[in-house]
Amino acid sequence: MIKIVLLGAGNLGFHLTANLLNNKAIELVQVYNRSIEKIDYLKNKVEITDKLNELKKADIYILCVSDDTISEVSSKLNFPNSMVVHTSGGTSLNELKSNSKKGVLYFPQTFSKKRTIDFSNIPICIETENKEDLIILHQFSEEISKNIYFINSEQRQRLHLAAVFVNNFANIMYKIGNDICSNTNVPFDILKPLILETASKIGEISPYEAQTGPAKRNDTKTISKHKKLLHKNQKEIYTLLTDFIIQSYE
Amino acid sequence: MIKIVLLGAGNLGFHLTANLLNNKAIELVQVYNRSIEKIDYLKNKVEITDKLNELKKADIYILCVSDDTISEVSSKLNFPNSMVVHTSGGTSLNELKSNSKKGVLYFPQTFSKKRTIDFSNIPICIETENKEDLIILHQFSEEISKNIYFINSEQRQRLHLAAVFVNNFANIMYKIGNDICSNTNVPFDILKPLILETASKIGEISPYEAQTGPAKRNDTKTISKHKKLLHKNQKEIYTLLTDFIIQSYE
């Protein structure tokens, strides 16, 4: 059974802890967080600590800490025979400063404490410093998900950037849509099936093929009507994205 | 049984025709399109025509034609006791130039011929010139969908604008994500569960709450790393949206 110590109690740490506690092929031996209060809810299920020098022995130490503390936290882990992995999309494997084996376990997914997450459908992108260490990281990943990819630091950085577009930037489009609806007393719920269909569609056809709307048709009449309805910042975004779509389909 | 003549064979016309042909409470009496070849596939199922002066009698004439032909096509319909409706999000009811009763039937959804569509989950936004005509349009809509909203022309124009953000602009984010993946030989499939989760999430929490990522955290280190990886146009979009998110969460 693979022994795990998990460090961090942010959104990913929270969900991954819950998953590992229910995973029969994995032994979660300890959860660390710098503030113990945040993991107090776990104390009857697993050993908890807020002291890095009290960490137990494990096969893999999984850092679910913020990007800028990866170097510092990893430098305090002294387990030469174990593996230390971080879970950051935008951080190179080399930011790990421990004397342990090094790896990365990246889940390209958005985690919110309020949403339950089915890890079996979330892809896991793995990387290790030494090829031979891939075995255990792959073995661990297989217990969590069906979709495992070997992605190096360079690729992962770009994948993380692509994720910003499809997730963070798509979501801010939802927010602007919501704001426009609120201002005209139209329930945002009307747009939810459209949002789901837009996302589902690209399971079957490419985003290039899936594009529709006034910008794609270069429908200048509708575009200029729309611009008149928008606030300054919204209008700037509308104009830039419309021009980008027009150019993409020229 | 409500009698319908449907005009137009674009994406919406195509899917709505298929739905009405299978709808036992509605009699689709005729389909019109200015080029007969495009509706030839229907000839064994319903009467087809490419002549506006050969239209049959019906209760409702549904225009699924392009926005800029709504006035012209409707002006040729001379059925004072029937209703003529258009299906355009961005077009006012007043663009209808027939001497019939006037209405609008707007489906805020994205239609592609390659995707099958379940109309029962698509909201229908209806409007009529005269209040008493709402009854038949509502009755018709109920045979198609569970979710019917009364939306006037002013609201619909803004709803259509909001739809551009959540659909067309979200989709162009997917396209940029896809382009970034292709350029670094990472399968775009890795991001599909993230895309679906991003869209599903706002079924439960508001887009404002759902926002995550470097811009929301104002993580300037990651943001400047990302900017270095982008082409000119992509970088311009990244910068504008990142600044907009930072401002939204200040």
PDB file of N, CA and C in Angstrom, chain A residues 10-51:
ATOM      1  N   GLY A  10      -5.650  23.843   1.026  1.00  0.00           N
ATOM      2  CA  GLY A  10      -6.400  24.712   0.110  1.00  0.00           C
ATOM      3  C   GLY A  10      -7.456  23.893  -0.601  1.00  0.00           C
ATOM      4  N   ASN A  11      -7.972  24.391  -1.717  1.00  0.00           N
ATOM      5  CA  ASN A  11      -9.044  23.683  -2.426  1.00  0.00           C
ATOM      6  C   ASN A  11      -8.615  22.300  -2.901  1.00  0.00           C
ATOM      7  N   LEU A  12      -7.431  22.199  -3.497  1.00  0.00           N
ATOM      8  CA  LEU A  12      -6.967  20.892  -3.963  1.00  0.00           C
ATOM      9  C   LEU A  12      -6.670  19.970  -2.785  1.00  0.00           C
ATOM     10  N   GLY A  13      -5.954  20.485  -1.789  1.00  0.00           N
ATOM     11  CA  GLY A  13      -5.626  19.676  -0.611  1.00  0.00           C
ATOM     12  C   GLY A  13      -6.876  19.114   0.041  1.00  0.00           C
ATOM     13  N   PHE A  14      -7.869  19.949   0.171  1.00  0.00           N
ATOM     14  CA  PHE A  14      -9.141  19.553   0.773  1.00  0.00           C
ATOM     15  C   PHE A  14      -9.770  18.370   0.023  1.00  0.00           C
ATOM     16  N   HIS A  15      -9.879  18.507  -1.298  1.00  0.00           N
ATOM     17  CA  HIS A  15     -10.534  17.453  -2.090  1.00  0.00           C
ATOM     18  C   HIS A  15      -9.673  16.200  -2.202  1.00  0.00           C
ATOM     19  N   LEU A  16      -8.356  16.385  -2.333  1.00  0.00           N
ATOM     20  CA  LEU A  16      -7.485  15.226  -2.473  1.00  0.00           C
ATOM     21  C   LEU A  16      -7.433  14.436  -1.162  1.00  0.00           C
ATOM     22  N   THR A  17      -7.424  15.125  -0.040  1.00  0.00           N
ATOM     23  CA  THR A  17      -7.476  14.453   1.257  1.00  0.00           C
ATOM     24  C   THR A  17      -8.722  13.577   1.348  1.00  0.00           C
ATOM     25  N   ALA A  18      -9.873  14.155   0.980  1.00  0.00           N
ATOM     26  CA  ALA A  18     -11.131  13.400   1.037  1.00  0.00           C
ATOM     27  C   ALA A  18     -11.049  12.162   0.153  1.00  0.00           C
ATOM     28  N   ASN A  19     -10.466  12.328  -1.027  1.00  0.00           N
ATOM     29  CA  ASN A  19     -10.345  11.192  -1.943  1.00  0.00           C
ATOM     30  C   ASN A  19      -9.447  10.107  -1.357  1.00  0.00           C
ATOM     31  N   LEU A  20      -8.286  10.519  -0.823  1.00  0.00           N
ATOM     32  CA  LEU A  20      -7.325   9.519  -0.322  1.00  0.00           C
ATOM     33  C   LEU A  20      -7.852   8.793   0.914  1.00  0.00           C
ATOM     34  N   LEU A  21      -8.624   9.496   1.734  1.00  0.00           N
ATOM     35  CA  LEU A  21      -9.191   8.855   2.927  1.00  0.00           C
ATOM     36  C   LEU A  21     -10.140   7.717   2.535  1.00  0.00           C
ATOM     37  N   ASN A  22     -10.745   7.845   1.367  1.00  0.00           N
ATOM     38  CA  ASN A  22     -11.688   6.812   0.919  1.00  0.00           C
ATOM     39  C   ASN A  22     -11.076   5.817  -0.061  1.00  0.00           C
ATOM     40  N   ASN A  23      -9.775   5.946  -0.270  1.00  0.00           N
ATOM     41  CA  ASN A  23      -9.114   5.127  -1.277  1.00  0.00           C
ATOM     42  C   ASN A  23      -8.452   3.922  -0.608  1.00  0.00           C
ATOM     43  N   LYS A  24      -8.948   2.730  -0.933  1.00  0.00           N
ATOM     44  CA  LYS A  24      -8.489   1.538  -0.209  1.00  0.00           C
ATOM     45  C   LYS A  24      -7.084   1.097  -0.582  1.00  0.00           C
ATOM     46  N   ALA A  25      -6.585   1.590  -1.723  1.00  0.00           N
ATOM     47  CA  ALA A  25      -5.246   1.177  -2.164  1.00  0.00           C
ATOM     48  C   ALA A  25      -4.167   2.124  -1.643  1.00  0.00           C
ATOM     49  N   ILE A  26      -4.574   3.145  -0.927  1.00  0.00           N
ATOM     50  CA  ILE A  26      -3.625   4.158  -0.483  1.00  0.00           C
ATOM     51  C   ILE A  26      -3.777   4.401   1.020  1.00  0.00           C
ATOM     52  N   GLU A  27      -2.642   4.540   1.684  1.00  0.00           N
ATOM     53  CA  GLU A  27      -2.704   4.851   3.109  1.00  0.00           C
ATOM     54  C   GLU A  27      -2.283   6.299   3.324  1.00  0.00           C
ATOM     55  N   LEU A  28      -3.230   7.116   3.689  1.00  0.00           N
ATOM     56  CA  LEU A  28      -2.916   8.511   4.007  1.00  0.00           C
ATOM     57  C   LEU A  28      -2.451   8.535   5.459  1.00  0.00           C
ATOM     58  N   VAL A  29      -1.136   8.730   5.658  1.00  0.00           N
ATOM     59  CA  VAL A  29      -0.629   8.583   7.034  1.00  0.00           C
ATOM     60  C   VAL A  29      -0.690   9.874   7.830  1.00  0.00           C
ATOM     61  N   GLN A  30      -0.709  11.021   7.120  1.00  0.00           N
ATOM     62  CA  GLN A  30      -0.683  12.287   7.863  1.00  0.00           C
ATOM     63  C   GLN A  30      -1.059  13.439   6.939  1.00  0.00           C
ATOM     64  N   VAL A  31      -1.686  14.448   7.531  1.00  0.00           N
ATOM     65  CA  VAL A  31      -1.954  15.687   6.789  1.00  0.00           C
ATOM     66  C   VAL A  31      -1.309  16.829   7.558  1.00  0.00           C
ATOM     67  N   TYR A  32      -0.527  17.633   6.835  1.00  0.00           N
ATOM     68  CA  TYR A  32       0.131  18.796   7.438  1.00  0.00           C
ATOM     69  C   TYR A  32      -0.525  20.069   6.937  1.00  0.00           C
ATOM     70  N   ASN A  33      -0.678  21.046   7.825  1.00  0.00           N
ATOM     71  CA  ASN A  33      -0.998  22.400   7.366  1.00  0.00           C
ATOM     72  C   ASN A  33      -0.377  23.388   8.341  1.00  0.00           C
ATOM     73  N   ARG A  34       0.067  24.557   7.828  1.00  0.00           N
ATOM     74  CA  ARG A  34       0.769  25.490   8.745  1.00  0.00           C
ATOM     75  C   ARG A  34      -0.173  26.042   9.803  1.00  0.00           C
ATOM     76  N   SER A  35      -1.471  26.139   9.494  1.00  0.00           N
ATOM     77  CA  SER A  35      -2.407  26.446  10.586  1.00  0.00           C
ATOM     78  C   SER A  35      -3.230  25.200  10.853  1.00  0.00           C
ATOM     79  N   ILE A  36      -3.126  24.713  12.072  1.00  0.00           N
ATOM     80  CA  ILE A  36      -3.747  23.433  12.430  1.00  0.00           C
ATOM     81  C   ILE A  36      -5.284  23.520  12.427  1.00  0.00           C
ATOM     82  N   GLU A  37      -5.810  24.727  12.660  1.00  0.00           N
ATOM     83  CA  GLU A  37      -7.277  24.893  12.740  1.00  0.00           C
ATOM     84  C   GLU A  37      -7.955  24.434  11.441  1.00  0.00           C
ATOM     85  N   LYS A  38      -7.285  24.723  10.351  1.00  0.00           N
ATOM     86  CA  LYS A  38      -7.896  24.451   9.054  1.00  0.00           C
ATOM     87  C   LYS A  38      -8.039  22.944   8.778  1.00  0.00           C
ATOM     88  N   ILE A  39      -7.232  22.124   9.507  1.00  0.00           N
ATOM     89  CA  ILE A  39      -7.341  20.674   9.289  1.00  0.00           C
ATOM     90  C   ILE A  39      -7.870  19.949  10.526  1.00  0.00           C
ATOM     91  N   ASP A  40      -8.311  20.740  11.471  1.00  0.00           N
ATOM     92  CA  ASP A  40      -8.852  20.162  12.707  1.00  0.00           C
ATOM     93  C   ASP A  40      -9.994  19.185  12.418  1.00  0.00           C
ATOM     94  N   TYR A  41     -10.781  19.463  11.363  1.00  0.00           N
ATOM     95  CA  TYR A  41     -11.933  18.609  11.026  1.00  0.00           C
ATOM     96  C   TYR A  41     -11.502  17.188  10.661  1.00  0.00           C
ATOM     97  N   LEU A  42     -10.183  16.999  10.416  1.00  0.00           N
ATOM     98  CA  LEU A  42      -9.680  15.684  10.009  1.00  0.00           C
ATOM     99  C   LEU A  42      -9.181  14.832  11.173  1.00  0.00           C
ATOM    100  N   LYS A  43      -9.112  15.434  12.360  1.00  0.00           N
ATOM    101  CA  LYS A  43      -8.344  14.782  13.433  1.00  0.00           C
ATOM    102  C   LYS A  43      -8.830  13.392  13.842  1.00  0.00           C
ATOM    103  N   ASN A  44     -10.097  13.092  13.610  1.00  0.00           N
ATOM    104  CA  ASN A  44     -10.574  11.743  13.953  1.00  0.00           C
ATOM    105  C   ASN A  44     -10.363  10.730  12.834  1.00  0.00           C
ATOM    106  N   LYS A  45      -9.885  11.234  11.699  1.00  0.00           N
ATOM    107  CA  LYS A  45      -9.747  10.351  10.540  1.00  0.00           C
ATOM    108  C   LYS A  45      -8.303  10.058  10.180  1.00  0.00           C
ATOM    109  N   VAL A  46      -7.416  10.996  10.510  1.00  0.00           N
ATOM    110  CA  VAL A  46      -6.028  10.854  10.099  1.00  0.00           C
ATOM    111  C   VAL A  46      -5.173  11.714  11.030  1.00  0.00           C
ATOM    112  N   GLU A  47      -3.897  11.355  11.152  1.00  0.00           N
ATOM    113  CA  GLU A  47      -3.017  12.165  12.000  1.00  0.00           C
ATOM    114  C   GLU A  47      -2.804  13.532  11.347  1.00  0.00           C
ATOM    115  N   ILE A  48      -2.863  14.583  12.156  1.00  0.00           N
ATOM    116  CA  ILE A  48      -2.651  15.923  11.599  1.00  0.00           C
ATOM    117  C   ILE A  48      -1.497  16.609  12.331  1.00  0.00           C
ATOM    118  N   THR A  49      -0.847  17.550  11.663  1.00  0.00           N
ATOM    119  CA  THR A  49       0.257  18.297  12.302  1.00  0.00           C
ATOM    120  C   THR A  49       0.420  19.664  11.630  1.00  0.00           C
ATOM    121  N   ASP A  50       1.026  20.591  12.393  1.00  0.00           N
ATOM    122  CA  ASP A  50       1.409  21.873  11.789  1.00  0.00           C
ATOM    123  C   ASP A  50       2.922  22.054  11.885  1.00  0.00           C
ATOM    124  N   LYS A  51       3.644  20.961  12.147  1.00  0.00           N
ATOM    125  CA  LYS A  51       5.101  21.045  12.289  1.00  0.00           C
ATOM    126  C   LYS A  51       5.796  20.179  11.236  1.00  0.00           C
TER     127      LYS A  51
END
